[in-house]
Amino acid sequence: MKRVSLTQYLVEEQRQHQTINAELRLLIEVVARACKRISYSVSKGALGEVLGSADTENIQGEVQKKLDVISNEILLEANEWGGHLAAMASEEMETIRQIPSRYPKGEFLLLFDPLDGSSNIDVNVSIGTIFSVLKAPEGMDSPTEQDFLQPGTSQVAAGYAVYGPQTMLVLTTGNGVHCFTLDREQGSWVLTQSDMQIPPATKEFAINMSNQRHWHSPVQRYVDELLAGSTGPRGKDFNMRWIASMVADVHRILTRGGVFMYPADRRDPSQPGKLRLMYEANPMAMIVEQAGGAATDGKGRILDIPPTKLHQRVPVFLGSKEEVEVVTGYHAG
Ligand code: AHG
Ligand code: MN
Ligand code: MN
């Protein structure tokens, strides 16, 4: 089998389809290299003293794990000197990070969830990194938070790395979704699946059922109908999976279909849902749409949401088109 590396894929993408320029190509390579480093750290576990809590809190009021902090540092360090970025934003940092003045600045903005699925770190279950790339406003030298508040449709690239039994990088630059597997002996990313497609129909759903009593009625109704199985209104049996790492749940859906939900609920109206628009919902929505799936907040397309703040949370329904349409339809009714 002829092996295509991430580098070769990106060069050809630039040459043949012009969906990326040299600067974006460098940016993606640097992010991929950082993910490789995170993967090595993750896999060392207790031997690398990377497990456990960092005993600090992030801006969301969540206790940070050591790996949340390590991964954030790796991504910041890797991306500050290349000249491809105007600024960065991270789920783990209150405000945006400017590029140090000793380095040149580029035309892109990078946003990331450095370590997704933190609750799974210490139990050796798949975790990941999610990233999103936007263009900085023309001629902008020191971007402000406002410059990051662009809708998901403005993303020029999005991807995630999943640190599971294999480490994989899933990427879109707006020309389909492609999956690269990390070859640990060679230290390179090898293209292992082109043009991932989410089947439009599915019999598998993912939701944290422990929140059921808090859900609003459209989600109650939808999940009740799934659980009713072949004798219920949907006329078929559904299976359930919940990994509690969005990357791993989305990766399963990209591989064999499914619907993923993290709805808003009745608990705290100031927190509509758990997942963050800029670091989780938008990049995953771009990937899912590029793979033929759908992603909504129950009302409309996630990619069309005008962001109001950097750490904004949104309800998320994504995956196989037919199911996302059903549950979104119940919200309208
Ligand atoms: P993070 O670790 O970056 O804070 O994200 C965790 C998210 C997401 O990955 C996952 O789908 C969800 O939280 C799990 O939530 P529950 O703890 O409610 O299962
Ligand atoms: Mn996350
Ligand atoms: Mn995280």
XYZ file of C-alpha atoms and ligand atoms in Angstrom:
354
model
C 0.000 0.000 0.000
C 1.339 3.432 -0.941
C 1.435 5.554 2.177
C 0.307 9.178 2.025
C 1.580 11.319 4.881
C -0.245 14.317 6.327
C 2.450 16.530 4.769
C 1.882 15.072 1.308
C -1.889 15.308 1.702
C -1.635 18.992 2.661
C 0.788 19.852 -0.157
C -1.515 18.224 -2.713
C -4.560 19.888 -1.188
C -2.857 23.249 -1.599
C -1.699 22.487 -5.133
C -4.812 20.859 -6.582
C -7.771 22.314 -4.741
C -6.378 25.575 -3.358
C -8.556 25.123 -0.252
C -5.480 26.000 1.809
C -2.482 28.284 1.408
C 1.065 27.691 2.638
C 0.396 29.450 5.932
C -2.646 27.319 6.754
C -0.700 24.230 5.730
C 2.046 25.135 8.209
C -0.540 25.856 10.900
C -2.155 22.422 10.501
C 1.256 20.710 10.524
C 2.201 22.507 13.729
C -1.090 21.609 15.429
C -0.635 17.990 14.308
C 2.900 17.970 15.743
C 1.582 19.322 19.044
C -1.078 16.581 19.098
C 1.679 14.040 18.564
C 3.450 15.379 21.644
C 0.218 15.315 23.641
C -0.333 11.716 22.510
C 3.102 10.694 23.797
C 2.423 12.423 27.129
C -1.002 10.788 27.432
C 0.393 7.330 26.727
C 3.064 7.616 29.418
C 0.355 7.834 32.090
C 1.630 7.251 35.600
C 5.162 6.685 34.258
C 5.232 10.269 33.000
C 3.538 11.605 36.132
C 0.822 13.144 33.982
C -2.224 11.720 35.773
C -4.342 13.362 38.441
C -5.431 16.853 39.290
C -3.429 20.034 38.802
C -5.297 21.503 41.799
C -6.217 24.619 39.809
C -9.526 25.829 38.365
C -10.100 27.023 34.813
C -12.335 29.896 33.738
C -15.346 27.527 33.581
C -14.879 26.767 37.284
C -13.772 23.212 36.486
C -10.870 21.626 38.354
C -8.023 21.188 35.877
C -6.266 17.882 35.414
C -2.507 17.875 34.955
C -3.022 16.853 31.340
C -5.402 19.784 30.691
C -2.567 22.106 31.684
C 0.212 20.160 29.918
C -1.763 19.922 26.657
C -2.617 23.611 26.745
C 1.072 24.502 27.219
C 2.152 22.192 24.388
C -0.320 23.804 21.966
C 0.589 27.355 22.989
C 4.334 26.764 22.740
C 4.139 24.936 19.426
C 2.051 27.634 17.775
C 3.535 30.902 18.998
C 6.700 31.115 16.892
C 5.679 29.867 13.405
C 4.417 33.207 12.092
C 1.106 31.702 10.989
C -1.112 33.007 13.794
C -2.456 36.368 14.881
C -3.665 35.021 18.267
C -4.992 31.945 20.090
C -7.864 31.099 22.422
C -8.272 28.049 24.625
C -10.999 26.494 26.719
C -8.485 26.513 29.574
C -7.659 30.268 29.448
C -9.859 33.160 30.483
C -8.716 35.544 27.756
C -7.131 35.229 24.347
C -3.358 34.728 23.967
C -1.443 37.217 21.823
C 1.604 36.103 19.860
C 4.749 37.341 21.707
C 6.110 40.497 20.060
C 9.442 38.835 19.224
C 7.698 36.633 16.636
C 6.030 37.570 13.345
C 2.252 37.393 13.146
C 0.116 35.613 10.586
C -3.393 35.763 9.214
C -5.120 33.054 11.291
C -6.760 32.627 14.684
C -6.511 29.258 16.427
C -8.980 28.020 19.046
C -8.706 24.773 20.954
C -9.993 22.431 23.614
C -6.540 21.083 24.505
C -7.772 17.991 26.316
C -11.325 16.836 25.775
C -12.820 14.191 28.026
C -10.843 15.118 31.149
C -12.898 12.797 33.356
C -11.526 9.858 31.343
C -7.804 10.660 31.752
C -7.251 8.769 34.967
C -9.280 5.734 33.895
C -7.402 5.093 30.627
C -10.360 5.775 28.318
C -10.098 7.674 24.997
C -9.588 11.432 25.216
C -8.693 14.034 22.588
C -7.845 17.531 21.375
C -10.253 19.666 19.317
C -9.247 22.695 17.225
C -10.802 25.337 15.021
C -9.154 27.838 12.661
C -10.579 31.245 11.733
C -9.158 34.113 9.686
C -8.141 37.219 11.581
C -9.731 40.415 10.260
C -7.637 41.894 7.433
C -4.557 43.823 8.599
C -5.278 43.075 12.266
C -2.076 43.103 14.283
C -3.315 42.504 17.800
C -6.721 40.839 17.631
C -9.280 41.301 20.386
C -11.720 38.774 21.798
C -14.356 40.317 19.523
C -12.344 39.233 16.463
C -12.755 35.599 17.526
C -16.552 35.847 17.712
C -17.184 34.639 14.167
C -19.845 32.068 13.290
C -18.776 28.495 12.605
C -19.391 28.988 8.880
C -16.258 31.182 8.884
C -13.997 28.327 9.982
C -11.295 27.577 7.394
C -10.257 24.334 9.072
C -11.299 22.155 11.993
C -10.119 18.887 13.414
C -9.530 16.688 16.366
C -7.015 14.169 17.572
C -8.300 11.157 19.453
C -5.932 9.436 21.876
C -7.390 5.938 22.001
C -6.118 2.449 21.215
C -4.757 4.265 18.144
C -3.970 7.971 17.941
C -5.827 9.513 15.015
C -6.135 12.970 13.529
C -9.384 13.837 11.783
C -9.255 16.950 9.659
C -11.334 19.100 7.345
C -10.329 22.174 5.392
C -13.761 22.337 3.749
C -13.045 19.599 1.233
C -14.286 16.458 2.985
C -13.118 14.795 6.182
C -9.927 12.769 6.252
C -8.421 10.580 8.939
C -4.717 10.077 9.655
C -3.301 7.451 11.999
C -0.142 8.141 13.992
C 2.650 5.742 13.083
C 4.581 5.734 16.351
C 7.666 4.023 14.880
C 8.034 6.582 12.098
C 6.605 9.481 14.099
C 4.375 10.449 11.172
C 0.676 10.823 10.430
C -0.481 8.459 7.681
C -3.715 8.924 5.725
C -5.869 5.912 6.614
C -9.345 7.062 5.563
C -10.355 9.632 2.944
C -13.768 11.205 2.698
C -15.379 9.875 5.859
C -19.168 9.738 5.496
C -21.739 9.535 8.279
C -24.586 7.172 7.292
C -27.847 9.216 7.211
C -29.784 6.574 9.181
C -28.729 5.037 12.475
C -29.899 2.842 15.359
C -27.455 4.229 17.925
C -27.711 7.273 20.194
C -25.434 8.951 22.740
C -26.623 11.059 25.654
C -25.857 11.274 29.368
C -29.026 9.549 30.619
C -28.341 10.549 34.229
C -29.592 14.035 33.340
C -32.927 12.724 32.054
C -35.068 14.263 34.814
C -33.678 17.726 33.960
C -34.332 17.631 30.199
C -36.884 19.793 28.396
C -39.888 18.030 26.855
C -38.641 17.711 23.215
C -35.599 15.712 24.371
C -37.735 13.699 26.843
C -40.076 12.783 24.008
C -37.317 11.956 21.524
C -35.349 9.696 23.887
C -38.554 8.028 25.200
C -39.384 7.104 21.609
C -35.898 5.709 20.994
C -36.140 3.638 24.181
C -39.580 2.321 23.181
C -37.841 0.374 20.407
C -39.493 -1.708 17.728
C -42.970 -1.615 19.279
C -42.825 2.186 19.788
C -43.471 5.020 17.311
C -40.004 4.685 15.724
C -40.546 1.023 14.906
C -36.963 -0.064 15.532
C -34.662 -0.894 18.427
C -31.924 1.589 19.298
C -28.630 0.920 21.046
C -26.906 3.426 23.346
C -23.258 4.471 23.858
C -21.869 7.270 26.044
C -18.098 7.614 26.372
C -18.115 11.074 28.014
C -15.342 12.239 25.694
C -16.963 14.180 22.867
C -14.046 13.351 20.543
C -14.509 9.627 21.082
C -18.302 9.779 20.704
C -17.997 11.888 17.532
C -15.309 9.586 16.178
C -17.615 6.595 16.575
C -20.381 8.503 14.773
C -18.031 9.398 11.902
C -17.082 5.754 11.665
C -20.459 4.003 11.865
C -23.154 6.657 12.354
C -25.195 7.657 15.387
C -26.689 10.709 17.045
C -24.930 12.603 19.846
C -26.815 14.929 22.182
C -25.808 17.299 24.932
C -29.003 19.303 25.405
C -29.699 22.350 27.520
C -31.751 21.440 30.573
C -33.767 22.979 33.392
C -30.923 23.254 35.887
C -29.244 26.573 35.135
C -30.753 28.862 32.473
C -27.509 30.869 32.362
C -25.704 27.728 31.077
C -27.515 26.526 27.962
C -25.918 23.109 27.702
C -22.433 22.020 28.673
C -20.414 22.106 25.495
C -18.596 25.180 24.343
C -19.518 26.737 21.009
C -16.056 27.940 19.997
C -13.915 24.964 21.054
C -16.259 21.987 20.771
C -19.574 22.592 18.973
C -18.317 24.627 15.988
C -15.314 22.505 14.990
C -17.300 19.265 15.452
C -20.259 20.717 13.516
C -17.987 21.599 10.584
C -16.505 18.096 10.573
C -19.918 16.423 10.852
C -21.443 18.533 8.056
C -18.426 17.904 5.841
C -19.034 14.184 6.385
C -22.670 14.467 5.291
C -24.184 14.659 8.788
C -26.043 17.479 10.545
C -25.433 19.564 13.670
C -28.001 21.783 15.396
C -28.646 23.382 18.770
C -32.230 22.078 18.597
C -33.403 25.189 16.771
C -30.995 25.764 13.920
C -27.638 24.973 12.444
C -24.804 25.283 14.980
C -22.527 26.813 12.323
C -24.947 29.750 11.916
C -24.983 30.768 15.600
C -23.585 34.281 16.048
C -21.201 33.929 19.014
C -21.609 36.414 21.849
C -18.759 35.328 24.098
C -15.612 33.249 23.873
C -16.654 30.633 26.427
C -20.308 30.482 25.376
C -22.109 27.151 25.844
C -24.696 25.713 23.476
C -26.966 22.671 23.251
C -25.629 20.151 20.722
C -27.419 17.576 18.545
C -25.188 16.086 15.878
C -24.566 13.064 13.711
C -26.703 11.027 11.329
C -28.913 13.422 9.412
C -32.263 11.644 9.807
C -32.061 11.522 13.602
C -30.777 15.098 13.992
C -33.742 16.196 11.865
C -36.230 14.281 14.035
C -34.989 15.672 17.355
C -34.648 19.182 15.929
C -38.197 18.902 14.543
C -39.533 18.063 18.023
C -38.080 21.354 19.300
C -39.999 23.269 16.653
C -43.284 21.495 17.401
P -13.838 18.649 28.728
O -13.150 17.452 29.278
O -13.056 19.339 27.649
O -14.339 19.593 29.792
O -15.149 18.158 27.929
C -15.964 17.173 28.468
C -17.258 17.208 27.729
C -17.337 16.313 26.509
O -16.143 15.791 26.064
C -18.246 15.181 26.918
O -19.103 14.851 25.863
C -19.015 15.716 28.088
O -18.254 16.773 28.619
C -19.239 14.686 29.137
O -20.129 15.178 30.048
P -20.712 14.323 31.278
O -19.698 14.441 32.364
O -22.007 15.003 31.578
O -20.895 12.902 30.807
Mn -14.129 19.222 25.855
Mn -11.093 20.227 27.752
